[in-house]
Amino acid sequence: MNDFEYTATAIAHPNIAIAKYWGKRDESLNLPLFDSVSFGVNGLETRTTASWSDDIPDDALYINDCQVPPSRMERMLRIIQTVRKLKGWAKKCEIHSHNNFAHSSGLASSASGAAGAAVAVSCAAGVVLSQTELSALARLGSGSAARSIHAGWTRWHAGHLDDGSDSYAEPFAPSDYWPLNVFIVQISNEPKAVSSTECMKRCMHSPLWDAYCAEVSSAAERVQHAVINRDFDDFAAASHHNAMLLHALTMSCPQPVCYFAPKTIALIQKIFAMRATMPVCCTLDAGPNVVILCEDIACSYVSNEIAALDVPFVQTTIGGGTSLADCVVWGYP
Ligand code: PMV
């Protein structure tokens, strides 16, 4: 028998939040303060293989063939340890993850990485979980990963319980519900200088924090309503408001963080100007890259504006989700 009797591979995709997760009520369980809403993206992909064995010395994580130091594996270990406890066994787990896009650069690789790991690690162990349970398991690795389990439009319920059992994402509209075009503009592929987790902590000390909370507490409801009604005007307004609030917060911390690069600002200004006459809007996560959504009529204008900046981009569609590609379980103890 080979070394890895228990192996599974999952394909996961990033998701882009329009009402963003920013601020935690519990750090170790990644429990958010507010609901968030996102869509999954096709094209960008993380392929994750997890293998359990008695013959490896310790749990290990490799991203794009480079081993992640054990000191930086803490979040993935939460997923591995949860599954190990469910099985009641002592086997170790090795995870190999490959992205077809730059990781830690604001393109949500932590979401697809942890969602893929949740599916691969549990399936390789022969543990059958519901989509809701997989969402909660993925959340332990990275908060936003809770939403990457599902394709299409998804809402992550913040929940109220201390154990996090009511904090998971649910889909509310399928991928083809609203055929928007998605442009992911890679202003930089450098890993970001300050992680989302660290920046979220700093933001709670911003003098704008209370105002931020008051504004975003209803953001998920507003965005979900706009998507269900395919109301582009309100969707665009909510998207710009939410993203700009987040970046105003990062820039107003006692230890400020500015994720914008010069071309980020140039592109945002162009999109805001186009918004006056066209169905186009944008959002940004905690990084310099810009995600643009538009209806068909605006596509050629958007492509021209991006081309003028001379930066790489991916044009794609709403989709995503996480699926099992392969699973071999040779037997159960
Ligand atoms: O899941 P994390 O810890 O990488 O945080 C992601 C936070 C944002 O991407 C900025 C917002 C979001 O909701 O995805």
mmCIF file of C-alpha atoms and ligand atoms in Angstrom:
data_model
loop_
_atom_site.group_PDB
_atom_site.id
_atom_site.type_symbol
_atom_site.label_atom_id
_atom_site.label_comp_id
_atom_site.label_asym_id
_atom_site.label_seq_id
_atom_site.Cartn_x
_atom_site.Cartn_y
_atom_site.Cartn_z
ATOM 1 C CA MET A 1 0.000 0.000 0.000
ATOM 2 C CA ASN A 2 1.279 3.527 -0.719
ATOM 3 C CA ASP A 3 2.144 6.090 1.957
ATOM 4 C CA PHE A 4 -1.117 7.951 1.582
ATOM 5 C CA GLU A 5 -4.111 5.673 1.906
ATOM 6 C CA TYR A 6 -6.382 8.656 2.398
ATOM 7 C CA THR A 7 -6.098 11.293 -0.321
ATOM 8 C CA ALA A 8 -8.491 13.806 -1.856
ATOM 9 C CA THR A 9 -8.179 16.751 -4.251
ATOM 10 C CA ALA A 10 -10.505 19.747 -4.329
ATOM 11 C CA ILE A 11 -10.815 22.639 -6.758
ATOM 12 C CA ALA A 12 -11.774 25.936 -5.120
ATOM 13 C CA HIS A 13 -12.230 29.501 -6.371
ATOM 14 C CA PRO A 14 -11.842 32.887 -4.708
ATOM 15 C CA ASN A 15 -14.847 35.015 -3.920
ATOM 16 C CA ILE A 16 -15.132 38.784 -4.033
ATOM 17 C CA ALA A 17 -17.148 40.492 -1.321
ATOM 18 C CA ILE A 18 -19.326 43.500 -2.121
ATOM 19 C CA ALA A 19 -20.442 43.842 1.530
ATOM 20 C CA LYS A 20 -17.138 42.965 3.156
ATOM 21 C CA TYR A 21 -16.078 41.010 6.207
ATOM 22 C CA TRP A 22 -13.897 43.388 8.207
ATOM 23 C CA GLY A 23 -13.734 43.053 11.993
ATOM 24 C CA LYS A 24 -13.977 39.938 14.161
ATOM 25 C CA ARG A 25 -16.021 39.158 17.255
ATOM 26 C CA ASP A 26 -13.807 36.106 17.940
ATOM 27 C CA GLU A 27 -10.309 35.796 16.540
ATOM 28 C CA SER A 28 -9.579 32.105 17.080
ATOM 29 C CA LEU A 29 -12.856 31.006 15.414
ATOM 30 C CA ASN A 30 -12.822 33.800 12.780
ATOM 31 C CA LEU A 31 -16.292 34.980 13.773
ATOM 32 C CA PRO A 32 -17.260 38.248 12.082
ATOM 33 C CA LEU A 33 -19.054 41.216 13.551
ATOM 34 C CA PHE A 34 -21.379 41.592 10.556
ATOM 35 C CA ASP A 35 -22.902 39.559 7.729
ATOM 36 C CA SER A 36 -21.108 39.802 4.365
ATOM 37 C CA VAL A 37 -22.140 39.168 0.737
ATOM 38 C CA SER A 38 -19.929 37.982 -2.121
ATOM 39 C CA PHE A 39 -19.870 36.246 -5.490
ATOM 40 C CA GLY A 40 -17.585 33.407 -6.568
ATOM 41 C CA VAL A 41 -15.327 33.868 -9.597
ATOM 42 C CA ASN A 42 -14.525 31.522 -12.426
ATOM 43 C CA GLY A 43 -11.037 31.430 -13.915
ATOM 44 C CA LEU A 44 -8.946 31.865 -10.775
ATOM 45 C CA GLU A 45 -8.438 28.492 -9.188
ATOM 46 C CA THR A 46 -6.778 26.761 -6.227
ATOM 47 C CA ARG A 47 -6.165 23.008 -6.513
ATOM 48 C CA THR A 48 -5.601 21.386 -3.118
ATOM 49 C CA THR A 49 -4.600 17.798 -2.391
ATOM 50 C CA ALA A 50 -4.780 16.553 1.209
ATOM 51 C CA SER A 51 -3.333 13.234 2.335
ATOM 52 C CA TRP A 52 -3.499 11.543 5.738
ATOM 53 C CA SER A 53 -0.876 9.052 6.867
ATOM 54 C CA ASP A 54 0.701 7.374 9.884
ATOM 55 C CA ASP A 55 4.051 7.513 8.094
ATOM 56 C CA ILE A 56 4.731 11.273 7.992
ATOM 57 C CA PRO A 57 6.338 12.954 11.014
ATOM 58 C CA ASP A 58 4.050 15.979 11.209
ATOM 59 C CA ASP A 59 1.307 17.974 9.543
ATOM 60 C CA ALA A 60 2.676 19.990 6.612
ATOM 61 C CA LEU A 61 1.424 22.621 4.167
ATOM 62 C CA TYR A 62 2.939 23.400 0.758
ATOM 63 C CA ILE A 63 1.749 26.351 -1.341
ATOM 64 C CA ASN A 64 2.921 26.283 -4.972
ATOM 65 C CA ASP A 65 5.532 23.618 -3.954
ATOM 66 C CA CYS A 66 7.084 25.743 -1.164
ATOM 67 C CA GLN A 67 6.675 24.487 2.391
ATOM 68 C CA VAL A 68 4.986 26.965 4.695
ATOM 69 C CA PRO A 69 6.926 27.261 7.998
ATOM 70 C CA PRO A 70 5.070 25.477 10.852
ATOM 71 C CA SER A 71 4.824 28.832 12.675
ATOM 72 C CA ARG A 72 2.635 30.138 9.797
ATOM 73 C CA MET A 73 0.396 27.069 9.555
ATOM 74 C CA GLU A 74 -1.767 27.927 12.529
ATOM 75 C CA ARG A 75 -4.942 28.651 10.519
ATOM 76 C CA MET A 76 -4.725 25.511 8.363
ATOM 77 C CA LEU A 77 -3.985 23.487 11.508
ATOM 78 C CA ARG A 78 -7.405 24.479 12.848
ATOM 79 C CA ILE A 79 -8.988 22.664 9.884
ATOM 80 C CA ILE A 80 -6.700 19.626 10.191
ATOM 81 C CA GLN A 81 -7.182 19.357 13.963
ATOM 82 C CA THR A 82 -10.962 19.627 13.708
ATOM 83 C CA VAL A 83 -11.089 16.716 11.242
ATOM 84 C CA ARG A 84 -8.536 14.693 13.228
ATOM 85 C CA LYS A 85 -10.725 15.110 16.333
ATOM 86 C CA LEU A 86 -13.862 14.057 14.426
ATOM 87 C CA LYS A 87 -12.046 10.871 13.339
ATOM 88 C CA GLY A 88 -10.426 10.300 16.733
ATOM 89 C CA TRP A 89 -7.179 9.212 15.094
ATOM 90 C CA ALA A 90 -3.522 10.249 15.309
ATOM 91 C CA LYS A 91 -2.630 10.359 11.602
ATOM 92 C CA LYS A 92 -0.819 13.427 10.241
ATOM 93 C CA CYS A 93 -1.986 15.436 7.239
ATOM 94 C CA GLU A 94 -0.022 16.866 4.323
ATOM 95 C CA ILE A 95 -1.640 19.560 2.170
ATOM 96 C CA HIS A 96 -0.377 20.637 -1.271
ATOM 97 C CA SER A 97 -2.050 23.728 -2.680
ATOM 98 C CA HIS A 98 -1.491 25.279 -6.130
ATOM 99 C CA ASN A 99 -2.896 28.648 -7.217
ATOM 100 C CA ASN A 100 -3.091 29.783 -10.826
ATOM 101 C CA PHE A 101 -2.839 33.394 -9.517
ATOM 102 C CA ALA A 102 -0.679 35.402 -7.086
ATOM 103 C CA HIS A 103 -1.374 34.596 -3.437
ATOM 104 C CA SER A 104 -1.518 37.082 -0.492
ATOM 105 C CA SER A 105 -1.956 39.959 -2.929
ATOM 106 C CA GLY A 106 -5.557 40.886 -2.310
ATOM 107 C CA LEU A 107 -6.948 38.331 -4.780
ATOM 108 C CA ALA A 108 -8.574 36.261 -2.032
ATOM 109 C CA SER A 109 -6.224 33.269 -2.233
ATOM 110 C CA SER A 110 -6.746 32.694 1.495
ATOM 111 C CA ALA A 111 -10.445 32.083 0.769
ATOM 112 C CA SER A 112 -9.939 29.529 -2.004
ATOM 113 C CA GLY A 113 -6.995 27.983 -0.116
ATOM 114 C CA ALA A 114 -8.950 27.334 3.071
ATOM 115 C CA ALA A 115 -12.162 26.300 1.257
ATOM 116 C CA GLY A 116 -10.193 23.782 -0.839
ATOM 117 C CA ALA A 117 -8.427 22.516 2.288
ATOM 118 C CA ALA A 118 -11.712 22.056 4.188
ATOM 119 C CA VAL A 119 -13.135 19.903 1.388
ATOM 120 C CA ALA A 120 -9.915 17.956 0.643
ATOM 121 C CA VAL A 121 -8.933 17.333 4.293
ATOM 122 C CA SER A 122 -12.414 16.141 5.349
ATOM 123 C CA CYS A 123 -13.040 14.028 2.222
ATOM 124 C CA ALA A 124 -9.598 12.411 2.418
ATOM 125 C CA ALA A 125 -10.463 11.358 5.970
ATOM 126 C CA GLY A 126 -13.798 9.929 4.828
ATOM 127 C CA VAL A 127 -15.714 12.492 6.900
ATOM 128 C CA VAL A 128 -18.998 13.438 5.234
ATOM 129 C CA LEU A 129 -20.032 17.023 5.970
ATOM 130 C CA SER A 130 -22.954 19.123 4.732
ATOM 131 C CA GLN A 131 -22.268 22.291 2.717
ATOM 132 C CA THR A 132 -23.062 24.314 5.854
ATOM 133 C CA GLU A 133 -20.605 22.302 7.945
ATOM 134 C CA LEU A 134 -17.941 22.656 5.238
ATOM 135 C CA SER A 135 -18.507 26.420 5.231
ATOM 136 C CA ALA A 136 -17.974 26.567 9.016
ATOM 137 C CA LEU A 137 -14.870 24.344 8.724
ATOM 138 C CA ALA A 138 -13.408 26.528 5.945
ATOM 139 C CA ARG A 139 -14.077 29.603 8.126
ATOM 140 C CA LEU A 140 -11.587 28.307 10.692
ATOM 141 C CA GLY A 141 -8.809 28.583 8.078
ATOM 142 C CA SER A 142 -9.830 32.009 6.767
ATOM 143 C CA GLY A 143 -13.022 33.911 7.476
ATOM 144 C CA SER A 144 -13.815 34.724 3.860
ATOM 145 C CA ALA A 145 -13.324 31.037 2.934
ATOM 146 C CA ALA A 146 -16.733 30.320 4.490
ATOM 147 C CA ARG A 147 -18.211 31.931 1.348
ATOM 148 C CA SER A 148 -15.938 30.139 -1.182
ATOM 149 C CA ILE A 149 -17.608 26.761 -0.543
ATOM 150 C CA HIS A 150 -20.615 27.923 -2.577
ATOM 151 C CA ALA A 151 -20.855 29.085 -6.193
ATOM 152 C CA GLY A 152 -22.753 32.225 -7.218
ATOM 153 C CA TRP A 153 -24.003 34.826 -4.732
ATOM 154 C CA THR A 154 -23.469 33.985 -1.090
ATOM 155 C CA ARG A 155 -24.261 35.531 2.279
ATOM 156 C CA TRP A 156 -22.156 34.697 5.318
ATOM 157 C CA HIS A 157 -24.260 34.964 8.465
ATOM 158 C CA ALA A 158 -22.188 36.456 11.270
ATOM 159 C CA GLY A 159 -24.201 34.479 13.841
ATOM 160 C CA HIS A 160 -24.480 35.193 17.554
ATOM 161 C CA LEU A 161 -23.351 32.010 19.293
ATOM 162 C CA ASP A 162 -19.967 31.895 21.029
ATOM 163 C CA ASP A 163 -19.080 28.494 19.531
ATOM 164 C CA GLY A 164 -19.628 29.820 15.983
ATOM 165 C CA SER A 165 -22.077 27.062 15.046
ATOM 166 C CA ASP A 166 -24.461 29.653 13.521
ATOM 167 C CA SER A 167 -21.696 31.434 11.556
ATOM 168 C CA TYR A 168 -21.632 30.002 8.036
ATOM 169 C CA ALA A 169 -22.361 31.073 4.460
ATOM 170 C CA GLU A 170 -25.433 30.220 2.408
ATOM 171 C CA PRO A 171 -26.011 30.750 -1.316
ATOM 172 C CA PHE A 172 -28.927 33.038 -2.240
ATOM 173 C CA ALA A 173 -28.665 33.394 -6.043
ATOM 174 C CA PRO A 174 -27.033 31.061 -8.615
ATOM 175 C CA SER A 175 -24.085 32.025 -10.821
ATOM 176 C CA ASP A 176 -26.215 32.830 -13.888
ATOM 177 C CA TYR A 177 -28.813 34.868 -11.935
ATOM 178 C CA TRP A 178 -27.351 38.213 -13.044
ATOM 179 C CA PRO A 179 -24.912 37.952 -15.990
ATOM 180 C CA LEU A 180 -22.416 40.630 -14.974
ATOM 181 C CA ASN A 181 -18.915 40.797 -16.451
ATOM 182 C CA VAL A 182 -16.072 40.626 -13.959
ATOM 183 C CA PHE A 183 -12.627 42.166 -14.547
ATOM 184 C CA ILE A 184 -9.943 41.345 -12.004
ATOM 185 C CA VAL A 185 -7.178 43.878 -12.447
ATOM 186 C CA GLN A 186 -3.831 42.909 -11.030
ATOM 187 C CA ILE A 187 -2.175 46.186 -10.153
ATOM 188 C CA SER A 188 0.470 44.286 -8.149
ATOM 189 C CA ASN A 189 1.341 40.629 -7.558
ATOM 190 C CA GLU A 190 3.497 41.364 -4.504
ATOM 191 C CA PRO A 191 2.370 39.782 -1.218
ATOM 192 C CA LYS A 192 0.683 42.500 0.825
ATOM 193 C CA ALA A 193 2.754 44.212 3.496
ATOM 194 C CA VAL A 194 0.109 43.943 6.249
ATOM 195 C CA SER A 195 -2.189 40.887 6.486
ATOM 196 C CA SER A 196 -5.976 41.275 6.683
ATOM 197 C CA THR A 197 -5.960 39.801 10.187
ATOM 198 C CA GLU A 198 -3.381 42.303 11.450
ATOM 199 C CA CYS A 199 -5.058 45.245 9.693
ATOM 200 C CA MET A 200 -8.517 44.326 11.034
ATOM 201 C CA LYS A 201 -7.089 44.497 14.570
ATOM 202 C CA ARG A 202 -5.514 47.893 13.909
ATOM 203 C CA CYS A 203 -8.765 49.224 12.433
ATOM 204 C CA MET A 204 -10.632 48.745 15.708
ATOM 205 C CA HIS A 205 -8.451 51.604 17.068
ATOM 206 C CA SER A 206 -9.374 54.013 14.280
ATOM 207 C CA PRO A 207 -11.393 57.040 15.437
ATOM 208 C CA LEU A 208 -13.755 56.138 12.565
ATOM 209 C CA TRP A 209 -14.468 52.645 13.944
ATOM 210 C CA ASP A 210 -17.889 53.362 15.509
ATOM 211 C CA ALA A 211 -19.057 55.245 12.421
ATOM 212 C CA TYR A 212 -17.829 52.376 10.249
ATOM 213 C CA CYS A 213 -19.813 49.820 12.293
ATOM 214 C CA ALA A 214 -22.966 51.936 12.136
ATOM 215 C CA GLU A 215 -22.670 52.180 8.327
ATOM 216 C CA VAL A 216 -21.853 48.554 7.510
ATOM 217 C CA SER A 217 -24.232 46.779 9.899
ATOM 218 C CA SER A 218 -26.932 46.827 7.177
ATOM 219 C CA ALA A 219 -24.586 46.495 4.151
ATOM 220 C CA ALA A 220 -25.163 42.776 3.509
ATOM 221 C CA GLU A 221 -28.935 43.252 3.530
ATOM 222 C CA ARG A 222 -28.686 46.159 1.075
ATOM 223 C CA VAL A 223 -26.371 44.308 -1.333
ATOM 224 C CA GLN A 224 -28.428 41.092 -1.235
ATOM 225 C CA HIS A 225 -31.567 43.118 -1.981
ATOM 226 C CA ALA A 226 -29.870 44.897 -4.913
ATOM 227 C CA VAL A 227 -28.647 41.568 -6.372
ATOM 228 C CA ILE A 228 -32.046 39.897 -6.032
ATOM 229 C CA ASN A 229 -33.660 42.878 -7.810
ATOM 230 C CA ARG A 230 -30.773 43.181 -10.307
ATOM 231 C CA ASP A 231 -30.728 46.857 -9.345
ATOM 232 C CA PHE A 232 -27.381 48.022 -10.750
ATOM 233 C CA ASP A 233 -27.647 51.596 -9.472
ATOM 234 C CA ASP A 234 -28.091 50.605 -5.853
ATOM 235 C CA PHE A 235 -25.617 47.725 -6.212
ATOM 236 C CA ALA A 236 -22.921 50.094 -7.505
ATOM 237 C CA ALA A 237 -23.619 52.701 -4.833
ATOM 238 C CA ALA A 238 -23.469 50.064 -2.059
ATOM 239 C CA SER A 239 -20.307 48.528 -3.508
ATOM 240 C CA HIS A 240 -18.392 51.835 -3.711
ATOM 241 C CA HIS A 241 -19.581 52.934 -0.277
ATOM 242 C CA ASN A 242 -18.530 49.658 1.359
ATOM 243 C CA ALA A 243 -15.082 49.463 -0.255
ATOM 244 C CA MET A 244 -14.234 53.122 0.364
ATOM 245 C CA LEU A 245 -15.334 52.878 4.025
ATOM 246 C CA LEU A 246 -12.962 49.941 4.510
ATOM 247 C CA HIS A 247 -10.001 51.777 2.999
ATOM 248 C CA ALA A 248 -10.830 54.999 4.890
ATOM 249 C CA LEU A 249 -10.653 52.864 8.033
ATOM 250 C CA THR A 250 -7.283 51.277 7.187
ATOM 251 C CA MET A 251 -5.808 54.700 6.448
ATOM 252 C CA SER A 252 -7.090 56.229 9.684
ATOM 253 C CA CYS A 253 -5.613 53.709 12.173
ATOM 254 C CA PRO A 254 -2.986 54.873 14.666
ATOM 255 C CA GLN A 255 -0.669 52.559 12.647
ATOM 256 C CA PRO A 256 -2.118 53.383 9.222
ATOM 257 C CA VAL A 257 -2.149 51.053 6.235
ATOM 258 C CA CYS A 258 -2.548 52.321 2.668
ATOM 259 C CA TYR A 259 -3.177 49.388 0.325
ATOM 260 C CA PHE A 260 -3.572 51.623 -2.754
ATOM 261 C CA ALA A 261 -0.858 51.834 -5.415
ATOM 262 C CA PRO A 262 -0.805 54.831 -7.805
ATOM 263 C CA LYS A 263 -2.508 52.811 -10.566
ATOM 264 C CA THR A 264 -5.191 51.669 -8.077
ATOM 265 C CA ILE A 265 -6.203 55.294 -7.575
ATOM 266 C CA ALA A 266 -6.043 56.043 -11.293
ATOM 267 C CA LEU A 267 -8.377 53.135 -12.053
ATOM 268 C CA ILE A 268 -10.846 53.890 -9.253
ATOM 269 C CA GLN A 269 -11.116 57.475 -10.482
ATOM 270 C CA LYS A 270 -11.832 56.276 -14.016
ATOM 271 C CA ILE A 271 -14.522 53.860 -12.825
ATOM 272 C CA PHE A 272 -16.163 56.519 -10.626
ATOM 273 C CA ALA A 273 -16.243 58.868 -13.639
ATOM 274 C CA MET A 274 -17.663 56.166 -15.964
ATOM 275 C CA ARG A 275 -20.305 55.329 -13.362
ATOM 276 C CA ALA A 276 -22.111 58.599 -14.185
ATOM 277 C CA THR A 277 -23.111 57.278 -17.610
ATOM 278 C CA MET A 278 -22.567 53.504 -17.574
ATOM 279 C CA PRO A 279 -23.503 50.353 -15.622
ATOM 280 C CA VAL A 280 -20.056 49.816 -14.138
ATOM 281 C CA CYS A 281 -18.683 49.718 -10.591
ATOM 282 C CA CYS A 282 -15.690 48.440 -8.674
ATOM 283 C CA THR A 283 -14.548 47.036 -5.364
ATOM 284 C CA LEU A 284 -11.201 46.379 -3.657
ATOM 285 C CA ASP A 285 -10.215 43.967 -0.914
ATOM 286 C CA ALA A 286 -7.298 44.606 1.425
ATOM 287 C CA GLY A 287 -4.791 45.102 -1.372
ATOM 288 C CA PRO A 288 -4.063 47.245 -4.424
ATOM 289 C CA ASN A 289 -5.991 45.166 -6.977
ATOM 290 C CA VAL A 290 -9.307 46.327 -8.373
ATOM 291 C CA VAL A 291 -12.319 44.182 -9.273
ATOM 292 C CA ILE A 292 -14.686 45.763 -11.786
ATOM 293 C CA LEU A 293 -18.244 44.594 -12.481
ATOM 294 C CA CYS A 294 -20.242 45.801 -15.444
ATOM 295 C CA GLU A 295 -23.109 45.012 -17.759
ATOM 296 C CA ASP A 296 -22.283 44.028 -21.383
ATOM 297 C CA ILE A 297 -22.725 47.521 -22.763
ATOM 298 C CA ALA A 298 -19.766 48.842 -20.702
ATOM 299 C CA CYS A 299 -17.305 46.003 -21.436
ATOM 300 C CA SER A 300 -15.306 47.571 -24.266
ATOM 301 C CA TYR A 301 -14.964 50.882 -22.372
ATOM 302 C CA VAL A 302 -13.699 49.046 -19.296
ATOM 303 C CA SER A 303 -11.168 47.000 -21.338
ATOM 304 C CA ASN A 304 -9.860 50.187 -22.954
ATOM 305 C CA GLU A 305 -9.395 51.928 -19.613
ATOM 306 C CA ILE A 306 -7.500 48.944 -18.189
ATOM 307 C CA ALA A 307 -5.344 48.646 -21.330
ATOM 308 C CA ALA A 308 -4.384 52.331 -20.981
ATOM 309 C CA LEU A 309 -2.913 51.550 -17.554
ATOM 310 C CA ASP A 310 -0.813 48.680 -18.938
ATOM 311 C CA VAL A 311 -1.578 46.199 -16.139
ATOM 312 C CA PRO A 312 -2.554 42.513 -16.415
ATOM 313 C CA PHE A 313 -6.194 41.579 -15.950
ATOM 314 C CA VAL A 314 -8.546 38.616 -16.150
ATOM 315 C CA GLN A 315 -12.007 38.985 -17.641
ATOM 316 C CA THR A 316 -14.302 36.378 -16.189
ATOM 317 C CA THR A 317 -17.790 35.538 -14.979
ATOM 318 C CA ILE A 318 -19.621 34.855 -11.726
ATOM 319 C CA GLY A 319 -19.327 31.211 -10.668
ATOM 320 C CA GLY A 320 -16.734 29.620 -8.424
ATOM 321 C CA GLY A 321 -17.534 27.328 -5.504
ATOM 322 C CA THR A 322 -15.562 24.297 -4.318
ATOM 323 C CA SER A 323 -15.812 20.791 -5.732
ATOM 324 C CA LEU A 324 -14.118 17.488 -5.154
ATOM 325 C CA ALA A 325 -11.861 16.458 -8.046
ATOM 326 C CA ASP A 326 -10.597 13.132 -6.791
ATOM 327 C CA CYS A 327 -10.811 11.034 -3.628
ATOM 328 C CA VAL A 328 -9.114 7.770 -2.682
ATOM 329 C CA VAL A 329 -9.869 6.265 0.705
ATOM 330 C CA TRP A 330 -8.441 2.777 0.973
ATOM 331 C CA GLY A 331 -10.189 1.680 4.126
ATOM 332 C CA TYR A 332 -11.399 2.742 7.526
ATOM 333 C CA PRO A 333 -9.783 1.728 10.800
HETATM 334 O O1 PMV B 1 -10.531 35.936 5.143
HETATM 335 P P1 PMV B 1 -9.476 36.964 5.390
HETATM 336 O O2 PMV B 1 -8.961 36.901 6.791
HETATM 337 O O3 PMV B 1 -8.389 36.924 4.350
HETATM 338 O O4 PMV B 1 -10.163 38.420 5.264
HETATM 339 C C1 PMV B 1 -10.674 38.880 4.035
HETATM 340 C C2 PMV B 1 -11.133 40.265 4.143
HETATM 341 C C3 PMV B 1 -11.523 40.934 2.832
HETATM 342 O O5 PMV B 1 -11.106 40.189 1.720
HETATM 343 C C4 PMV B 1 -10.872 42.294 2.751
HETATM 344 C C5 PMV B 1 -13.022 41.152 2.774
HETATM 345 C C6 PMV B 1 -13.879 39.956 2.452
HETATM 346 O O6 PMV B 1 -15.019 39.919 2.917
HETATM 347 O O7 PMV B 1 -13.449 39.072 1.705
#
